[in-house]
Coordinates of C-alpha atoms in Angstrom, one line a residue:
M124 CA 95.6 144.4 123.9
K125 CA 97.3 142.0 121.4
S126 CA 97.6 139.3 124.1
F127 CA 93.9 139.9 125.0
F128 CA 92.6 139.2 121.5
K129 CA 95.0 136.2 121.3
S130 CA 93.5 134.7 124.5
F131 CA 90.0 135.6 123.4
F132 CA 90.2 133.9 120.1
A133 CA 91.9 130.9 121.6
S134 CA 89.1 130.6 124.1
L135 CA 86.5 131.0 121.4
L136 CA 88.1 128.3 119.3
A137 CA 88.1 126.0 122.3
M138 CA 84.4 126.6 122.9
I139 CA 83.6 125.9 119.3
I140 CA 85.5 122.6 119.4
F141 CA 83.9 121.7 122.8
F142 CA 80.4 122.3 121.6
G143 CA 81.2 120.6 118.3
L144 CA 82.3 117.5 120.2
I145 CA 79.2 117.7 122.4
F146 CA 77.0 117.9 119.2
L147 CA 78.7 114.9 117.6
L148 CA 78.6 113.0 120.9
F149 CA 74.8 113.7 121.2
F150 CA 74.1 112.3 117.8
G151 CA 76.5 109.4 118.4
I152 CA 74.5 108.4 121.5
A153 CA 71.2 109.0 119.8
G154 CA 72.4 106.8 116.9
A155 CA 73.5 104.1 119.2
F156 CA 70.1 104.3 121.0
L157 CA 68.3 104.0 117.6
A158 CA 70.6 101.1 116.5
S159 CA 69.8 99.3 119.8
E160 CA 66.1 99.8 119.5
K161 CA 64.5 96.6 118.5
V162 CA 60.9 96.3 117.3
S163 CA 59.3 93.0 117.6
V164 CA 56.3 91.6 115.7
E165 CA 53.6 90.2 118.0
G166 CA 51.6 87.2 116.9
N167 CA 48.3 87.8 115.2
S168 CA 49.5 91.1 113.8
V169 CA 48.1 93.2 111.0
L170 CA 50.4 95.1 108.7
V171 CA 49.3 98.7 108.1
I172 CA 50.1 100.2 104.7
D173 CA 49.2 103.9 104.2
L174 CA 48.9 104.8 100.5
S175 CA 49.1 108.5 101.4
K176 CA 52.7 108.0 102.3
T177 CA 55.3 108.4 99.5
Y178 CA 57.5 105.4 98.8
N179 CA 60.4 107.0 96.8
D180 CA 63.0 105.0 95.0
R181 CA 65.7 106.5 97.1
T182 CA 65.3 106.9 100.8
M183 CA 66.4 110.3 102.1
E184 CA 68.1 110.1 105.5
D185 CA 66.7 112.2 108.3
P186 CA 68.4 111.5 111.6
I187 CA 66.5 114.3 113.4
A188 CA 63.2 112.7 112.5
E189 CA 64.4 109.3 113.8
I190 CA 65.7 110.8 117.0
M191 CA 62.4 112.5 117.6
G192 CA 60.7 109.1 117.1
D193 CA 59.2 109.6 113.7
D194 CA 59.3 106.5 111.5
L195 CA 60.9 107.0 108.1
Q196 CA 59.0 105.4 105.2
P197 CA 60.9 102.6 103.5
D198 CA 61.8 103.1 99.8
L199 CA 59.6 101.4 97.2
N200 CA 61.8 98.4 96.7
T201 CA 62.1 97.8 100.4
A202 CA 58.3 98.2 100.8
I203 CA 57.7 95.6 98.1
K204 CA 60.1 93.2 99.8
L205 CA 58.5 93.8 103.2
I206 CA 55.1 92.9 101.7
E207 CA 56.6 89.7 100.3
K208 CA 58.2 89.0 103.7
A209 CA 54.8 89.6 105.5
S210 CA 53.1 87.1 103.1
K211 CA 55.4 84.3 104.6
D212 CA 55.5 85.7 108.1
S213 CA 53.3 83.6 110.4
S214 CA 53.0 86.6 112.8
I215 CA 51.3 88.7 110.1
R216 CA 47.6 87.7 109.4
G217 CA 46.6 90.4 107.0
V218 CA 47.0 93.9 105.7
Y219 CA 45.0 97.0 106.6
L220 CA 45.3 99.2 103.5
L221 CA 44.6 102.9 104.3
S222 CA 43.2 104.1 101.1
K223 CA 42.2 107.7 101.6
D224 CA 44.7 109.1 99.1
N225 CA 47.7 107.9 97.1
A226 CA 50.8 110.0 97.1
N227 CA 52.6 107.7 94.6
G228 CA 52.8 107.8 90.9
F229 CA 51.0 105.3 88.7
A230 CA 54.0 103.1 87.9
G231 CA 55.1 102.9 91.6
S232 CA 51.5 102.2 92.5
S233 CA 51.5 99.4 89.9
E234 CA 54.5 97.8 91.6
L235 CA 52.8 98.1 95.1
R236 CA 49.6 96.6 93.7
K237 CA 51.5 93.7 92.2
A238 CA 53.1 93.0 95.6
L239 CA 49.7 93.1 97.3
V240 CA 48.2 90.7 94.7
A241 CA 51.0 88.2 95.6
F242 CA 50.3 88.8 99.3
K243 CA 46.6 88.0 98.8
T244 CA 47.4 84.7 97.0
S245 CA 49.1 83.6 100.2
G246 CA 45.6 83.3 101.7
K247 CA 45.9 86.3 104.0
F248 CA 43.3 89.0 104.0
I249 CA 43.6 92.6 102.8
I250 CA 41.0 95.2 104.0
G251 CA 41.0 98.6 102.3
Y252 CA 39.4 101.6 104.0
G253 CA 39.2 105.4 103.6
D254 CA 37.2 108.3 105.0
Y255 CA 37.2 109.2 101.4
I256 CA 38.8 107.2 98.6
S257 CA 40.6 108.9 95.7
Q258 CA 40.6 107.3 92.3
K259 CA 44.4 106.7 92.4
A260 CA 44.0 105.1 95.9
Y261 CA 41.2 102.9 94.6
Y262 CA 43.5 101.8 91.7
V263 CA 45.6 100.0 94.4
A264 CA 42.8 99.3 97.0
S265 CA 40.7 97.4 94.4
V266 CA 42.9 94.4 95.0
A267 CA 41.7 94.1 98.6
N268 CA 39.3 91.3 99.7
K269 CA 37.0 94.1 101.0
V270 CA 37.0 97.8 100.4
Y271 CA 35.0 100.1 102.7
C272 CA 34.3 103.8 102.8
H273 CA 33.1 106.1 105.5
P274 CA 29.2 106.4 105.4
K275 CA 29.5 110.2 105.0
G276 CA 32.7 110.1 103.0
M277 CA 33.4 110.5 99.3
F278 CA 34.3 108.1 96.5
E279 CA 36.1 109.3 93.4
W280 CA 35.5 107.7 90.0
Q281 CA 35.3 110.3 87.2
G282 CA 38.1 109.6 84.7
M283 CA 41.4 111.4 84.4
S284 CA 42.5 114.9 83.4
V285 CA 45.8 116.8 83.1
E286 CA 46.0 120.6 83.3
Y287 CA 49.0 122.7 82.2
T288 CA 49.8 126.2 83.3
F289 CA 50.7 128.9 80.7
F290 CA 52.8 132.0 81.5
K291 CA 52.9 133.8 78.2
N292 CA 50.4 136.5 79.2
L293 CA 52.2 137.0 82.5
I294 CA 55.6 137.4 81.0
D295 CA 54.2 139.6 78.2
K296 CA 52.8 142.0 80.9
L297 CA 56.1 142.0 82.6
D298 CA 58.0 142.7 79.3
I299 CA 60.0 139.5 79.6
K300 CA 60.9 137.9 76.3
P301 CA 61.8 134.2 76.6
Q302 CA 63.8 133.7 73.3
I303 CA 63.0 130.0 72.8
F304 CA 64.9 127.3 70.9
Y305 CA 63.8 123.7 70.5
A306 CA 64.0 120.6 68.3
G307 CA 61.1 118.2 68.0
K308 CA 57.5 119.2 67.1
F309 CA 56.2 117.5 70.3
K310 CA 58.9 119.1 72.5
S311 CA 56.4 121.3 74.3
A312 CA 58.5 122.2 77.4
T313 CA 58.6 125.8 76.0
E314 CA 54.9 126.1 75.3
P315 CA 54.0 127.6 78.7
F316 CA 56.2 130.6 77.7
R317 CA 55.3 131.0 74.0
T318 CA 51.6 130.1 73.8
T319 CA 48.5 130.5 75.9
A320 CA 47.1 127.0 75.2
M321 CA 48.3 123.6 74.2
S322 CA 49.4 123.1 70.6
E323 CA 47.6 120.5 68.5
A324 CA 50.7 118.2 68.7
N325 CA 50.8 118.5 72.4
K326 CA 47.0 117.8 72.7
E327 CA 47.5 114.7 70.5
Q328 CA 50.4 113.2 72.5
T329 CA 48.8 114.0 75.9
S330 CA 45.5 112.5 74.9
V331 CA 47.3 109.2 73.8
W332 CA 49.4 108.7 76.9
L333 CA 46.7 109.9 79.4
N334 CA 44.2 107.4 77.8
D335 CA 46.8 104.7 78.0
I336 CA 47.2 105.2 81.8
Y337 CA 43.4 105.4 82.2
D338 CA 42.8 102.2 80.2
E339 CA 45.4 100.3 82.3
M340 CA 43.7 101.5 85.5
I341 CA 40.3 100.4 84.1
D342 CA 41.7 97.0 83.1
V343 CA 43.1 96.0 86.5
V344 CA 40.1 97.3 88.4
A345 CA 37.7 95.4 86.1
S346 CA 39.7 92.3 86.7
S347 CA 39.9 92.7 90.5
R348 CA 36.2 93.6 90.9
N349 CA 34.9 91.3 88.2
K350 CA 33.3 94.2 86.3
S351 CA 33.2 95.0 82.6
I352 CA 35.4 97.7 81.1
D353 CA 32.5 99.3 79.5
S354 CA 30.5 99.6 82.7
L355 CA 33.5 101.2 84.5
K356 CA 34.0 103.8 81.8
S357 CA 30.2 104.4 81.8
Y358 CA 30.2 105.1 85.5
A359 CA 33.0 107.7 85.1
N360 CA 31.5 109.3 81.9
R361 CA 28.1 109.7 83.5
F362 CA 29.5 110.6 87.0
T363 CA 27.0 108.2 88.6
L364 CA 29.3 107.2 91.5
D365 CA 29.3 110.7 93.1
K366 CA 28.1 109.2 96.4
P367 CA 29.7 106.2 98.1
E368 CA 26.4 104.4 98.4
N369 CA 26.2 104.4 94.6
A370 CA 29.7 102.8 94.5
V371 CA 28.4 100.1 96.8
A372 CA 25.4 99.5 94.5
A373 CA 27.7 99.3 91.5
G374 CA 29.9 96.7 93.2
L375 CA 33.1 98.8 93.5
L376 CA 32.8 99.1 97.3
D377 CA 31.8 96.3 99.7
G378 CA 30.0 98.6 102.1
L379 CA 30.0 101.8 104.1
K380 CA 31.5 101.5 107.6
Y381 CA 32.9 103.7 110.3
D382 CA 36.5 103.0 111.3
D383 CA 35.4 101.2 114.5
Q384 CA 33.2 98.9 112.4
V385 CA 36.1 98.0 110.1
R386 CA 38.3 97.3 113.1
D387 CA 35.5 95.0 114.5
E388 CA 35.6 93.1 111.2
I389 CA 39.4 92.8 111.4
R390 CA 39.0 91.5 115.0
G391 CA 36.6 88.9 113.6
R392 CA 39.1 87.7 111.1
L393 CA 41.7 87.5 113.8
K394 CA 39.3 85.6 116.0
I395 CA 39.7 88.0 119.0
G396 CA 37.2 89.7 121.3
K397 CA 35.6 93.0 120.5
S398 CA 37.4 94.7 123.3
D399 CA 40.8 93.2 122.5
K400 CA 43.5 95.3 121.1
I401 CA 44.5 94.7 117.4
N402 CA 48.3 94.3 116.9
F403 CA 48.7 96.9 114.1
I404 CA 52.2 97.4 112.9
S405 CA 53.1 100.0 110.3
L406 CA 55.3 99.2 107.3
A407 CA 58.0 101.5 108.7
K408 CA 57.9 99.7 112.1
Y409 CA 57.9 96.3 110.3
S410 CA 61.1 97.3 108.4
K411 CA 62.8 97.7 111.8
A412 CA 61.6 94.3 113.0
V413 CA 62.6 92.1 110.1
S414 CA 65.4 92.0 107.6
V415 CA 64.8 91.8 103.9
A416 CA 68.5 91.7 103.0
G417 CA 69.6 88.7 101.1
A418 CA 72.2 86.2 102.3
Y419 CA 75.8 87.1 102.1
A420 CA 77.4 86.5 98.6
K421 CA 80.7 87.6 97.1
D422 CA 79.3 88.8 93.9
K423 CA 77.1 91.9 93.8
I424 CA 74.4 93.5 91.7
A425 CA 74.7 97.3 92.1
L426 CA 71.3 98.9 92.2
V427 CA 71.9 102.5 91.2
L428 CA 69.0 104.8 92.1
A429 CA 68.7 107.7 89.7
E430 CA 65.8 109.8 91.0
G431 CA 65.1 113.5 90.3
E432 CA 66.1 116.1 87.8
I433 CA 69.5 115.6 86.0
V434 CA 71.8 118.5 86.7
Y435 CA 75.4 119.4 85.9
G436 CA 77.7 119.4 88.8
K437 CA 77.1 118.2 92.4
G438 CA 73.4 118.6 92.6
S439 CA 71.2 118.3 95.8
P440 CA 70.2 115.1 97.5
D441 CA 67.0 114.9 95.5
Q442 CA 68.7 115.4 92.1
I443 CA 70.9 113.4 89.8
G444 CA 74.2 115.4 89.9
S445 CA 76.6 114.5 87.1
D446 CA 79.6 114.8 89.5
E447 CA 78.2 112.4 92.0
Y448 CA 77.0 109.8 89.5
L449 CA 80.2 110.0 87.4
A450 CA 82.3 109.2 90.5
L451 CA 79.8 106.5 91.6
L452 CA 79.7 104.7 88.2
R453 CA 83.5 104.8 87.8
K454 CA 83.8 103.2 91.2
L455 CA 81.4 100.4 90.2
R456 CA 83.2 99.9 86.9
S457 CA 86.4 99.1 88.7
D458 CA 84.8 97.0 91.4
K459 CA 85.4 93.4 90.4
S460 CA 82.7 92.1 92.8
V461 CA 80.0 94.0 90.9
K462 CA 78.9 91.7 88.0
A463 CA 75.9 93.6 86.8
I464 CA 74.1 97.0 87.3
V465 CA 70.5 97.7 87.6
L466 CA 69.8 101.4 86.9
R467 CA 66.5 102.5 88.4
V468 CA 65.5 105.7 86.5
N469 CA 62.8 108.0 87.9
S470 CA 63.6 111.3 86.2
P471 CA 62.0 113.9 83.9
G472 CA 65.5 114.6 82.5
G473 CA 67.4 117.9 82.7
S474 CA 70.8 119.1 81.6
S475 CA 71.9 117.6 78.2
L476 CA 75.6 117.8 79.2
A477 CA 75.0 116.0 82.5
S478 CA 73.0 113.3 80.7
E479 CA 75.8 112.8 78.2
I480 CA 78.4 112.5 81.0
I481 CA 76.4 109.8 82.7
W482 CA 75.6 108.1 79.4
R483 CA 79.4 107.9 78.6
E484 CA 80.3 106.2 81.9
L485 CA 77.5 103.7 81.5
E486 CA 78.8 102.9 78.0
L487 CA 82.3 102.3 79.4
I488 CA 80.8 99.9 82.0
R489 CA 79.1 97.9 79.2
K490 CA 82.4 97.8 77.3
E491 CA 84.0 96.3 80.4
G492 CA 81.5 93.4 80.0
K493 CA 79.2 94.2 82.8
K494 CA 75.5 93.9 82.1
I495 CA 73.2 96.9 82.6
V496 CA 69.5 96.5 83.0
V497 CA 67.3 99.7 83.3
S498 CA 64.2 99.7 85.4
M499 CA 62.0 102.7 84.7
G500 CA 59.7 104.1 87.4
D501 CA 56.9 106.6 87.1
V502 CA 58.9 108.9 84.7
A503 CA 62.0 108.1 82.7
A504 CA 61.8 110.7 79.9
S505 CA 64.1 112.9 77.9
G506 CA 67.4 113.0 79.8
G507 CA 66.0 110.1 81.8
Y508 CA 65.7 108.2 78.6
Y509 CA 69.1 109.5 77.4
I510 CA 70.9 107.8 80.3
A511 CA 68.9 104.6 79.8
C512 CA 69.0 104.0 76.0
N513 CA 72.3 102.1 75.9
A514 CA 71.4 99.5 78.5
D515 CA 71.3 95.8 77.6
K516 CA 67.7 95.7 78.5
I517 CA 65.0 98.2 79.5
M518 CA 62.0 97.3 81.6
V519 CA 59.0 99.4 82.2
Q520 CA 55.6 99.5 83.8
P521 CA 52.6 99.9 81.3
N522 CA 51.9 103.3 82.8
T523 CA 55.6 104.6 82.9
I524 CA 56.0 108.0 81.2
T525 CA 59.0 107.8 78.9
G526 CA 60.4 108.9 75.5
S527 CA 60.4 112.7 75.0
I528 CA 63.5 112.4 72.8
G529 CA 63.9 116.1 72.1
V530 CA 65.9 119.2 73.1
F531 CA 65.2 122.8 74.1
S532 CA 66.8 126.0 75.4
I533 CA 65.5 129.3 76.8
V534 CA 67.4 132.5 77.0
P535 CA 65.2 135.1 78.7
D536 CA 65.6 138.7 77.9
F537 CA 64.9 140.8 81.0
S538 CA 66.1 144.1 79.5
S539 CA 62.6 145.6 78.9
F540 CA 61.3 144.4 82.2
M541 CA 64.3 145.9 84.0
N542 CA 64.0 149.2 82.2
N543 CA 60.2 149.7 81.9
K544 CA 59.1 148.2 85.2
L545 CA 62.1 148.8 87.5
G546 CA 63.9 151.7 85.8
I547 CA 67.2 149.7 85.6
S548 CA 69.3 149.9 82.4
F549 CA 72.6 148.2 81.4
D550 CA 75.6 149.1 79.4
R551 CA 78.8 147.1 78.6
V552 CA 82.3 147.1 77.3
M553 CA 83.4 143.9 75.5
T554 CA 86.6 142.6 73.8
G555 CA 84.6 140.9 71.1
E556 CA 81.1 140.7 69.6
Y557 CA 80.2 137.5 71.5
A558 CA 81.9 138.2 74.8
D559 CA 78.7 138.4 76.8
M560 CA 76.7 135.8 75.1
P561 CA 74.2 134.6 76.2
S562 CA 73.1 137.6 78.1
V563 CA 69.7 138.0 79.9
T564 CA 70.0 141.8 80.0
R565 CA 69.8 142.4 76.2
P566 CA 68.1 140.7 73.3
L567 CA 70.0 138.1 71.2
R568 CA 71.2 139.1 67.8
E569 CA 70.0 137.1 64.8
N570 CA 73.4 135.4 64.3
E571 CA 73.4 134.5 68.0
K572 CA 69.9 133.0 67.7
K573 CA 71.1 130.9 64.7
F574 CA 74.2 129.7 66.7
I575 CA 72.0 128.6 69.7
Q576 CA 69.5 126.8 67.4
G577 CA 72.4 125.1 65.7
Q578 CA 73.6 123.8 69.1
V579 CA 70.1 122.6 69.9
D580 CA 69.8 120.8 66.6
Q581 CA 73.2 119.2 67.0
I582 CA 72.4 117.9 70.5
Y583 CA 69.1 116.5 69.2
L584 CA 71.0 114.7 66.4
D585 CA 73.4 113.3 69.1
F586 CA 70.4 112.2 71.2
K587 CA 68.8 110.4 68.3
T588 CA 72.1 108.8 67.4
R589 CA 72.6 107.5 71.0
V590 CA 69.1 106.0 70.9
A591 CA 69.5 104.5 67.5
E592 CA 72.8 102.8 68.5
G593 CA 71.6 101.7 71.9
R594 CA 68.3 100.3 70.6
K595 CA 69.9 99.0 67.3
K596 CA 67.4 101.0 65.2
D597 CA 67.7 103.1 62.0
I598 CA 68.1 106.8 63.0
N599 CA 65.4 107.8 60.6
Y600 CA 63.0 105.5 62.4
I601 CA 64.1 106.9 65.7
D602 CA 63.4 110.4 64.3
S603 CA 59.9 109.4 63.4
I604 CA 59.1 108.3 67.0
A605 CA 61.2 111.0 68.7
Q606 CA 60.3 114.7 68.0
G607 CA 60.0 115.2 71.8
R608 CA 57.0 112.9 71.9
V609 CA 56.0 111.3 75.2
W610 CA 55.0 107.6 75.3
T611 CA 53.7 105.2 77.9
G612 CA 55.8 102.1 78.8
K613 CA 53.3 99.9 77.0
R614 CA 53.7 101.8 73.7
A615 CA 57.5 102.2 74.3
I616 CA 57.7 98.4 74.0
Q617 CA 55.7 98.3 70.8
L618 CA 58.0 101.0 69.3
G619 CA 61.2 99.3 70.4
L620 CA 62.2 101.9 73.0
A621 CA 61.8 99.4 75.8
D622 CA 61.9 95.6 76.0
K623 CA 59.4 94.2 78.5
I624 CA 57.0 94.9 81.3
G625 CA 58.4 94.4 84.8
G626 CA 59.2 96.1 88.1
L627 CA 62.4 96.6 89.9
E628 CA 62.6 93.1 91.3
D629 CA 62.0 91.7 87.8
A630 CA 64.9 93.9 86.5
I631 CA 67.2 92.5 89.3
A632 CA 66.3 89.0 88.3
E633 CA 66.9 89.8 84.7
A634 CA 70.3 91.2 85.4
A635 CA 71.3 88.2 87.5
K636 CA 70.2 85.9 84.6
M637 CA 72.1 87.9 82.0
A638 CA 75.2 87.9 84.1
G639 CA 74.9 84.2 84.9
M640 CA 74.6 84.7 88.6
K641 CA 72.9 82.3 91.0
E642 CA 74.0 83.7 94.3
F643 CA 74.4 87.5 94.6
K644 CA 73.9 90.4 97.0
V645 CA 72.0 93.5 95.9
R646 CA 73.7 96.7 97.1
K647 CA 72.0 100.1 96.7
Y648 CA 73.8 103.3 95.5
P649 CA 74.3 106.1 96.2
E650 CA 75.1 104.9 99.7
P651 CA 73.6 106.7 102.8
K652 CA 75.5 109.8 103.8
S653 CA 77.2 110.3 107.1
I654 CA 75.5 112.5 109.8
L655 CA 77.8 115.4 109.0
E656 CA 77.2 115.2 105.2
Y657 CA 73.5 115.0 105.9
F658 CA 73.4 118.2 107.9
M659 CA 75.5 120.1 105.4
D660 CA 73.2 119.1 102.6
K661 CA 70.1 119.8 104.7
A662 CA 71.4 123.2 105.6
S663 CA 72.1 124.1 101.9
S664 CA 68.9 123.0 100.2
D665 CA 66.6 120.5 101.8
L666 CA 65.2 122.7 104.5
T667 CA 64.2 125.3 102.0
S668 CA 62.4 122.9 99.6
S669 CA 60.6 121.0 102.4
T670 CA 59.4 124.3 103.9
L671 CA 58.2 125.6 100.6
K672 CA 56.4 122.3 99.8
K673 CA 54.7 122.5 103.2
E674 CA 53.6 126.1 102.8
L675 CA 52.6 126.1 99.2
G676 CA 51.4 122.6 98.6
M677 CA 52.8 120.3 95.8
E678 CA 50.9 121.9 92.9
D679 CA 51.8 125.5 93.8
Y680 CA 55.4 124.4 94.6
Q681 CA 55.7 123.0 91.1
L682 CA 54.4 126.4 89.7
F683 CA 57.0 128.2 91.9
K684 CA 59.8 126.0 90.5
R685 CA 58.7 126.8 86.9
I686 CA 58.9 130.6 87.5
K687 CA 62.2 130.3 89.4
A688 CA 63.6 128.1 86.6
L689 CA 62.8 130.7 84.0
K690 CA 64.4 133.4 86.1
E691 CA 67.6 131.3 86.3
E692 CA 67.7 130.3 82.6
K693 CA 70.8 131.3 80.8
G694 CA 70.7 129.3 77.7
E695 CA 71.5 125.9 79.1
I696 CA 70.4 123.2 76.6
K697 CA 68.1 120.7 78.1
T698 CA 66.7 117.2 77.5
Q699 CA 63.8 117.4 79.8
L700 CA 60.2 116.3 79.9
P701 CA 58.0 118.9 78.1
F702 CA 55.8 119.6 81.0
E703 CA 55.2 119.1 84.7
F704 CA 51.9 117.4 85.4
I705 CA 49.6 116.0 88.1
I706 CA 47.1 113.5 86.9
K707 CA 43.7 114.0 88.5

């Protein structure tokens, strides 16, 4: 019997190894096939840019999608470089801008829009079209030579709104007590759990930054469409563009056409027959056909992409894990070929400790004499601002969300919920009064509450000190503009929290200038993972999140995350944006 089991497990191990090798061989062959696949750009082509696709700062690898023939969207920086490349590519005659919806934030959209403005100045055409056209999509599409909507479609132009969800009544009914601690009168991350509506302070800050974003949209559309700012605001306030034909009459649309009619117009611009095929090429396909990599150079600018929530430890692929970024930044600090670093921040913040760990390594890089330029994306707030504040220069978009210099912590007390709703009680034996602190199965004592609030206040002081030293400002002044308050990039410059308006490419140029570099190569970090690393990460987290996003939709998924986060809170002190929002 003993020899049987020995033979059995030996055979089983051999089978596992065999199928493991087959698995790796399969992906190796598939990878070689993909690598050998060459996409060519035919003459008289039209580049298709779909605004409903998300252009993230960091591209997430997906070998399965590639093997199945799905084209992965390029990251935002690559997309911008591709548009620039297309403006000089004789094979590309114009852009077909699919403008149904816009899945990107306003700052990212601003960078895409700027690239399209430059493309248009090359003399090539841009045609925008949507069965319906959302307001955020029109923000980008307004740059086009012509913008058309489906005759029976919809055109959105009604102003902006932000809606927050409040859970206080829910958790009261469930007998859950959140036990909240915070520093900063505008630090409203805890409001959903302690109030049933926005505080006056939160209403004030939200009104200011929302109107800043709205005014920026109005300004660029007015310039592109040769309209007055007052008339555009009047259309929205009176809701007079509820039908696409009204938008045509107002001069915001150039006509109502079916898709086949728009294609006929494109054929006319290409000077081909009505029955001839249009050589459309998507941005994803175009990225396989051309190279936007710079020429070889010995010296490098490291482009560090910090996108997602800041978490302590390893984190997932869509988070900024302190372990991963500490190791990465240390590697760049010791790399003699790296002369400057551009830190692209697109984060609402997160763990205060993780933010401090990353801040420290960036400070050591500066002490080594390497220049650091921060480029802020859609959001670079709270912990996202913490890791950015000691840079040599900070660049923003006018509609970037930043600031939120404040701290909070939540220790939920589930004891009443467990006892009254589920019939579960708890008892304990401890070696000291504070042995189980913080506990989610009993209420905090008054002295424990004072201790946690003291920690929150100390971290808030540390945060303000980091900002004051990094921005070379008096700490009392920083306190006056901190308090957890959120600012737009435009106001951040006025307040001294940022230096100038500019996108990622502007930040790279600035870093090269500061480091005295004429020839350099830009290399992106974190570097792509191996196939094995990808599947391990995918198995642990990404499959769950992508499935939930698909089933729930983005808005309900955000709500799910908030409830899940409260359940998992155990008193970690956070520097995080005071809300999750979707601008409508």
